[in-house]
PDB file of C-alpha atoms in Angstrom:
ATOM      1  CA  UNK X   1     -14.433 -18.517   8.652  1.00 38.00           C
ATOM      2  CA  UNK X   2     -15.204 -14.929   7.634  1.00 43.00           C
ATOM      3  CA  UNK X   3     -12.975 -12.962   5.276  1.00 42.00           C
ATOM      4  CA  UNK X   4     -11.321 -10.925   8.053  1.00 42.00           C
ATOM      5  CA  UNK X   5     -10.425 -14.082   9.995  1.00 38.00           C
ATOM      6  CA  UNK X   6      -9.122 -15.671   6.808  1.00 35.00           C
ATOM      7  CA  UNK X   7      -6.967 -12.621   6.005  1.00 39.00           C
ATOM      8  CA  UNK X   8      -5.616 -12.527   9.563  1.00 39.00           C
ATOM      9  CA  UNK X   9      -4.841 -16.256   9.513  1.00 36.00           C
ATOM     10  CA  UNK X  10      -3.203 -16.005   6.088  1.00 38.00           C
ATOM     11  CA  UNK X  11      -1.158 -13.016   7.226  1.00 39.00           C
ATOM     12  CA  UNK X  12       0.041 -14.828  10.326  1.00 36.00           C
ATOM     13  CA  UNK X  13       0.919 -17.954   8.351  1.00 33.00           C
ATOM     14  CA  UNK X  14       2.880 -16.030   5.736  1.00 34.00           C
ATOM     15  CA  UNK X  15       4.636 -13.946   8.384  1.00 36.00           C
ATOM     16  CA  UNK X  16       5.668 -17.068  10.272  1.00 31.00           C
ATOM     17  CA  UNK X  17       6.742 -18.802   7.078  1.00 31.00           C
ATOM     18  CA  UNK X  18       9.093 -15.958   6.297  1.00 32.00           C
ATOM     19  CA  UNK X  19      10.325 -15.685   9.872  1.00 31.00           C
ATOM     20  CA  UNK X  20       8.993 -12.180  10.301  1.00 31.00           C
ATOM     21  CA  UNK X  21       8.440 -11.938  14.019  1.00 29.00           C
ATOM     22  CA  UNK X  22       8.704  -8.189  14.476  1.00 31.00           C
ATOM     23  CA  UNK X  23       7.246  -5.304  12.525  1.00 33.00           C
ATOM     24  CA  UNK X  24       9.855  -3.535  10.440  1.00 35.00           C
ATOM     25  CA  UNK X  25      10.578   0.021  11.471  1.00 38.00           C
ATOM     26  CA  UNK X  26      11.897   2.759   9.255  1.00 43.00           C
ATOM     27  CA  UNK X  27      15.621   2.154   9.358  1.00 39.00           C
ATOM     28  CA  UNK X  28      18.734   1.830   7.283  1.00 39.00           C
ATOM     29  CA  UNK X  29      18.703  -1.980   7.599  1.00 47.00           C
ATOM     30  CA  UNK X  30      18.543  -3.823   4.314  1.00 51.00           C
ATOM     31  CA  UNK X  31      15.612  -6.232   3.988  1.00 48.00           C
ATOM     32  CA  UNK X  32      16.260  -9.862   3.173  1.00 53.00           C
ATOM     33  CA  UNK X  33      15.408 -10.993  -0.391  1.00 56.00           C
ATOM     34  CA  UNK X  34      12.227 -12.778   0.773  1.00 72.00           C
ATOM     35  CA  UNK X  35      10.828  -9.616   2.340  1.00 94.00           C
ATOM     36  CA  UNK X  36       9.013  -8.151  -0.646  1.00 97.00           C
ATOM     37  CA  UNK X  37       6.391  -5.413  -0.279  1.00 97.00           C
ATOM     38  CA  UNK X  38       3.573  -7.876   0.424  1.00 96.00           C
ATOM     39  CA  UNK X  39       5.636  -9.834   2.975  1.00 96.00           C
ATOM     40  CA  UNK X  40       6.548  -6.620   4.795  1.00 96.00           C
ATOM     41  CA  UNK X  41       2.949  -5.344   4.768  1.00 96.00           C
ATOM     42  CA  UNK X  42       1.753  -8.641   6.242  1.00 96.00           C
ATOM     43  CA  UNK X  43       4.490  -8.559   8.891  1.00 95.00           C
ATOM     44  CA  UNK X  44       3.705  -4.968   9.874  1.00 95.00           C
ATOM     45  CA  UNK X  45       0.014  -5.883  10.046  1.00 96.00           C
ATOM     46  CA  UNK X  46       0.722  -8.988  12.159  1.00 96.00           C
ATOM     47  CA  UNK X  47       2.565  -7.515  15.129  1.00 93.00           C
ATOM     48  CA  UNK X  48       3.947  -4.339  16.612  1.00 93.00           C
ATOM     49  CA  UNK X  49       2.442  -0.852  16.682  1.00 93.00           C
ATOM     50  CA  UNK X  50       0.560  -1.318  13.380  1.00 94.00           C
ATOM     51  CA  UNK X  51      -0.892  -4.777  14.052  1.00 95.00           C
ATOM     52  CA  UNK X  52      -4.271  -4.990  12.367  1.00 96.00           C
ATOM     53  CA  UNK X  53      -3.927  -1.593  10.685  1.00 97.00           C
ATOM     54  CA  UNK X  54      -3.710  -2.952   7.131  1.00 98.00           C
ATOM     55  CA  UNK X  55      -6.291  -5.783   7.010  1.00 98.00           C
ATOM     56  CA  UNK X  56      -8.331  -3.978   4.352  1.00 98.00           C
ATOM     57  CA  UNK X  57      -5.330  -3.220   2.147  1.00 98.00           C
ATOM     58  CA  UNK X  58      -4.217  -6.848   2.253  1.00 97.00           C
ATOM     59  CA  UNK X  59      -7.759  -8.032   1.448  1.00 98.00           C
ATOM     60  CA  UNK X  60      -7.905  -5.513  -1.418  1.00 98.00           C
ATOM     61  CA  UNK X  61      -4.639  -6.762  -2.922  1.00 98.00           C
ATOM     62  CA  UNK X  62      -5.946 -10.342  -2.748  1.00 97.00           C
ATOM     63  CA  UNK X  63      -9.287  -9.352  -4.361  1.00 98.00           C
ATOM     64  CA  UNK X  64      -7.775  -7.226  -7.152  1.00 98.00           C
ATOM     65  CA  UNK X  65      -6.465  -8.502 -10.468  1.00 98.00           C
ATOM     66  CA  UNK X  66      -3.643 -10.991  -9.730  1.00 98.00           C
ATOM     67  CA  UNK X  67      -1.309  -8.650 -11.644  1.00 97.00           C
ATOM     68  CA  UNK X  68      -1.321  -6.321  -8.599  1.00 98.00           C
ATOM     69  CA  UNK X  69      -0.050  -9.073  -6.286  1.00 97.00           C
ATOM     70  CA  UNK X  70       2.479 -10.117  -8.907  1.00 97.00           C
ATOM     71  CA  UNK X  71       3.788  -6.552  -9.226  1.00 97.00           C
ATOM     72  CA  UNK X  72       4.130  -6.114  -5.452  1.00 97.00           C
ATOM     73  CA  UNK X  73       6.009  -9.411  -5.077  1.00 97.00           C
ATOM     74  CA  UNK X  74       8.220  -9.096  -8.179  1.00 96.00           C
ATOM     75  CA  UNK X  75      11.854  -7.990  -8.234  1.00 94.00           C
ATOM     76  CA  UNK X  76      11.060  -4.625  -9.836  1.00 94.00           C
ATOM     77  CA  UNK X  77      11.311  -1.702  -7.414  1.00 98.00           C
ATOM     78  CA  UNK X  78       8.071   0.050  -6.410  1.00 98.00           C
ATOM     79  CA  UNK X  79       6.958   2.626  -3.888  1.00 98.00           C
ATOM     80  CA  UNK X  80       3.605   1.978  -2.228  1.00 98.00           C
ATOM     81  CA  UNK X  81       1.444   4.557  -0.470  1.00 98.00           C
ATOM     82  CA  UNK X  82      -0.426   2.191   1.870  1.00 98.00           C
ATOM     83  CA  UNK X  83      -3.798   3.371   3.218  1.00 98.00           C
ATOM     84  CA  UNK X  84      -4.636   2.261   6.752  1.00 98.00           C
ATOM     85  CA  UNK X  85      -7.856   0.482   7.705  1.00 98.00           C
ATOM     86  CA  UNK X  86      -9.160   3.817   9.027  1.00 98.00           C
ATOM     87  CA  UNK X  87      -8.517   5.345   5.588  1.00 98.00           C
ATOM     88  CA  UNK X  88     -10.576   2.616   3.911  1.00 98.00           C
ATOM     89  CA  UNK X  89     -13.179   2.916   6.681  1.00 98.00           C
ATOM     90  CA  UNK X  90     -13.780   6.560   5.752  1.00 98.00           C
ATOM     91  CA  UNK X  91     -15.073   5.205   2.421  1.00 97.00           C
ATOM     92  CA  UNK X  92     -17.192   2.549   4.143  1.00 97.00           C
ATOM     93  CA  UNK X  93     -14.758  -0.217   3.192  1.00 98.00           C
ATOM     94  CA  UNK X  94     -13.256  -2.941   5.364  1.00 98.00           C
ATOM     95  CA  UNK X  95     -11.618  -6.334   4.912  1.00 98.00           C
ATOM     96  CA  UNK X  96     -15.027  -8.011   4.684  1.00 98.00           C
ATOM     97  CA  UNK X  97     -16.518  -5.842   1.912  1.00 98.00           C
ATOM     98  CA  UNK X  98     -13.604  -4.410  -0.115  1.00 98.00           C
ATOM     99  CA  UNK X  99     -13.781  -7.474  -2.378  1.00 97.00           C
ATOM    100  CA  UNK X 100     -17.356  -6.499  -3.296  1.00 98.00           C
ATOM    101  CA  UNK X 101     -16.001  -3.633  -5.403  1.00 97.00           C
ATOM    102  CA  UNK X 102     -15.729  -4.432  -9.111  1.00 98.00           C
ATOM    103  CA  UNK X 103     -12.315  -6.047  -9.589  1.00 98.00           C
ATOM    104  CA  UNK X 104     -11.331  -3.650 -12.393  1.00 98.00           C
ATOM    105  CA  UNK X 105     -12.115  -0.578 -10.253  1.00 97.00           C
ATOM    106  CA  UNK X 106     -10.301  -2.023  -7.224  1.00 98.00           C
ATOM    107  CA  UNK X 107      -7.277  -2.783  -9.396  1.00 98.00           C
ATOM    108  CA  UNK X 108      -7.196   0.795 -10.755  1.00 98.00           C
ATOM    109  CA  UNK X 109      -7.484   2.223  -7.234  1.00 98.00           C
ATOM    110  CA  UNK X 110      -4.639   0.035  -5.917  1.00 98.00           C
ATOM    111  CA  UNK X 111      -2.380   0.835  -8.878  1.00 98.00           C
ATOM    112  CA  UNK X 112      -3.010   4.521  -8.146  1.00 98.00           C
ATOM    113  CA  UNK X 113      -1.207   3.937  -4.822  1.00 98.00           C
ATOM    114  CA  UNK X 114       1.981   2.587  -6.472  1.00 98.00           C
ATOM    115  CA  UNK X 115       4.780   4.415  -8.273  1.00 98.00           C
ATOM    116  CA  UNK X 116       7.710   2.908 -10.099  1.00 98.00           C
ATOM    117  CA  UNK X 117      11.068   2.921  -8.344  1.00 98.00           C
ATOM    118  CA  UNK X 118      12.279   2.872  -4.769  1.00 98.00           C
ATOM    119  CA  UNK X 119      11.443   6.399  -3.572  1.00 98.00           C
ATOM    120  CA  UNK X 120      12.390   7.146  -0.003  1.00 98.00           C
ATOM    121  CA  UNK X 121      10.776  10.010   1.887  1.00 98.00           C
ATOM    122  CA  UNK X 122      13.441  12.499   0.771  1.00 98.00           C
ATOM    123  CA  UNK X 123      12.716  11.763  -2.887  1.00 98.00           C
ATOM    124  CA  UNK X 124       8.935  11.780  -2.384  1.00 98.00           C
ATOM    125  CA  UNK X 125       9.012  15.065  -0.460  1.00 97.00           C
ATOM    126  CA  UNK X 126      11.200  16.706  -3.101  1.00 98.00           C
ATOM    127  CA  UNK X 127       8.697  15.761  -5.832  1.00 98.00           C
ATOM    128  CA  UNK X 128       5.659  17.839  -6.696  1.00 98.00           C
ATOM    129  CA  UNK X 129       4.048  15.176  -8.866  1.00 98.00           C
ATOM    130  CA  UNK X 130       4.266  11.378  -8.901  1.00 98.00           C
ATOM    131  CA  UNK X 131       3.178   9.230 -11.866  1.00 98.00           C
ATOM    132  CA  UNK X 132       1.341   6.159 -10.612  1.00 98.00           C
ATOM    133  CA  UNK X 133       1.161   2.696 -12.168  1.00 98.00           C
ATOM    134  CA  UNK X 134      -2.494   3.452 -12.879  1.00 97.00           C
ATOM    135  CA  UNK X 135      -1.234   6.107 -15.316  1.00 97.00           C
ATOM    136  CA  UNK X 136      -2.471   9.244 -13.553  1.00 97.00           C
ATOM    137  CA  UNK X 137      -0.575  11.576 -11.263  1.00 97.00           C
ATOM    138  CA  UNK X 138      -0.622  12.306  -7.550  1.00 98.00           C
ATOM    139  CA  UNK X 139       0.367  15.817  -6.534  1.00 98.00           C
ATOM    140  CA  UNK X 140       2.625  16.099  -3.481  1.00 98.00           C
ATOM    141  CA  UNK X 141       3.270  19.057  -1.231  1.00 98.00           C
ATOM    142  CA  UNK X 142       4.803  18.942   2.273  1.00 97.00           C
ATOM    143  CA  UNK X 143       3.961  15.278   2.813  1.00 97.00           C
ATOM    144  CA  UNK X 144       0.397  15.594   1.554  1.00 98.00           C
ATOM    145  CA  UNK X 145      -0.767  13.740  -1.554  1.00 98.00           C
ATOM    146  CA  UNK X 146      -3.616  15.163  -3.618  1.00 98.00           C
ATOM    147  CA  UNK X 147      -5.509  12.889  -6.003  1.00 98.00           C
ATOM    148  CA  UNK X 148      -7.388  13.600  -9.250  1.00 94.00           C
ATOM    149  CA  UNK X 149     -10.523  14.491  -7.254  1.00 95.00           C
ATOM    150  CA  UNK X 150      -8.761  16.994  -4.982  1.00 97.00           C
ATOM    151  CA  UNK X 151      -8.883  14.586  -2.017  1.00 97.00           C
ATOM    152  CA  UNK X 152      -5.861  14.745   0.288  1.00 98.00           C
ATOM    153  CA  UNK X 153      -3.914  12.036   2.108  1.00 98.00           C
ATOM    154  CA  UNK X 154      -1.160  12.711   4.616  1.00 98.00           C
ATOM    155  CA  UNK X 155       1.936  10.536   4.643  1.00 98.00           C
ATOM    156  CA  UNK X 156       1.957   9.320   8.258  1.00 98.00           C
ATOM    157  CA  UNK X 157       4.726   6.672   8.280  1.00 97.00           C
ATOM    158  CA  UNK X 158       7.725   6.769   5.960  1.00 98.00           C
ATOM    159  CA  UNK X 159      10.519   4.569   4.682  1.00 98.00           C
ATOM    160  CA  UNK X 160       9.434   1.035   5.573  1.00 97.00           C
ATOM    161  CA  UNK X 161      11.915  -0.985   3.485  1.00 97.00           C
ATOM    162  CA  UNK X 162      11.196  -4.069   1.416  1.00 98.00           C
ATOM    163  CA  UNK X 163      13.474  -6.019  -0.883  1.00 97.00           C
ATOM    164  CA  UNK X 164      11.599  -4.721  -3.932  1.00 97.00           C
ATOM    165  CA  UNK X 165      10.745  -1.207  -2.832  1.00 98.00           C
ATOM    166  CA  UNK X 166       9.540   0.937   0.000  1.00 98.00           C
ATOM    167  CA  UNK X 167       6.247   1.576   1.791  1.00 98.00           C
ATOM    168  CA  UNK X 168       4.842   4.851   3.118  1.00 98.00           C
ATOM    169  CA  UNK X 169       1.559   4.693   5.080  1.00 98.00           C
ATOM    170  CA  UNK X 170      -1.138   7.260   4.338  1.00 98.00           C
ATOM    171  CA  UNK X 171      -4.268   8.320   6.221  1.00 98.00           C
ATOM    172  CA  UNK X 172      -6.712   8.410   3.286  1.00 98.00           C
ATOM    173  CA  UNK X 173      -7.400   6.392   0.154  1.00 98.00           C
ATOM    174  CA  UNK X 174      -6.447   8.367  -2.949  1.00 98.00           C
ATOM    175  CA  UNK X 175      -8.754   7.923  -5.925  1.00 97.00           C
ATOM    176  CA  UNK X 176      -8.071   8.274  -9.639  1.00 96.00           C
ATOM    177  CA  UNK X 177     -11.814   8.693 -10.334  1.00 92.00           C
ATOM    178  CA  UNK X 178     -15.091   9.144  -8.469  1.00 86.00           C
ATOM    179  CA  UNK X 179     -16.266   5.908  -6.828  1.00 74.00           C
TER     180      UNK X 179
END
């Protein structure tokens, strides 16, 4: 079984285990306690309009330092800027090869996509700068994030709730350093 098939099978199994049949939509509904950021990402990736759009991100989280997975499944509130598969593809990365990156670099890149606290779109859009868990900042202007290299990512989906935070999808991978 190749890595992509494994990720898809694991995603489906976890989604079924948590009873997540439909992709969550941005809404005022409160998530159940079991629906942490990882559970929600897997559910969104498993069915609905974004099915298969986050295979690479899920594979990256599994390949990174286990501390990343622990953070995204813990009770502490986080906001995740989730790159789509197309965003990773622009860097030549997919679910099959993202794990080939050095684990330390992959971990830094993923932590650069996470900020502390539950920041809905109103709070994100009213901020000009966001400190990431990686330690560096993302600049924000009108729904566009700018990384340390001047690369830009548009926020394309907002306010996907999870029990331990919120997810916003972005159309590019932001980088804290040159790859």
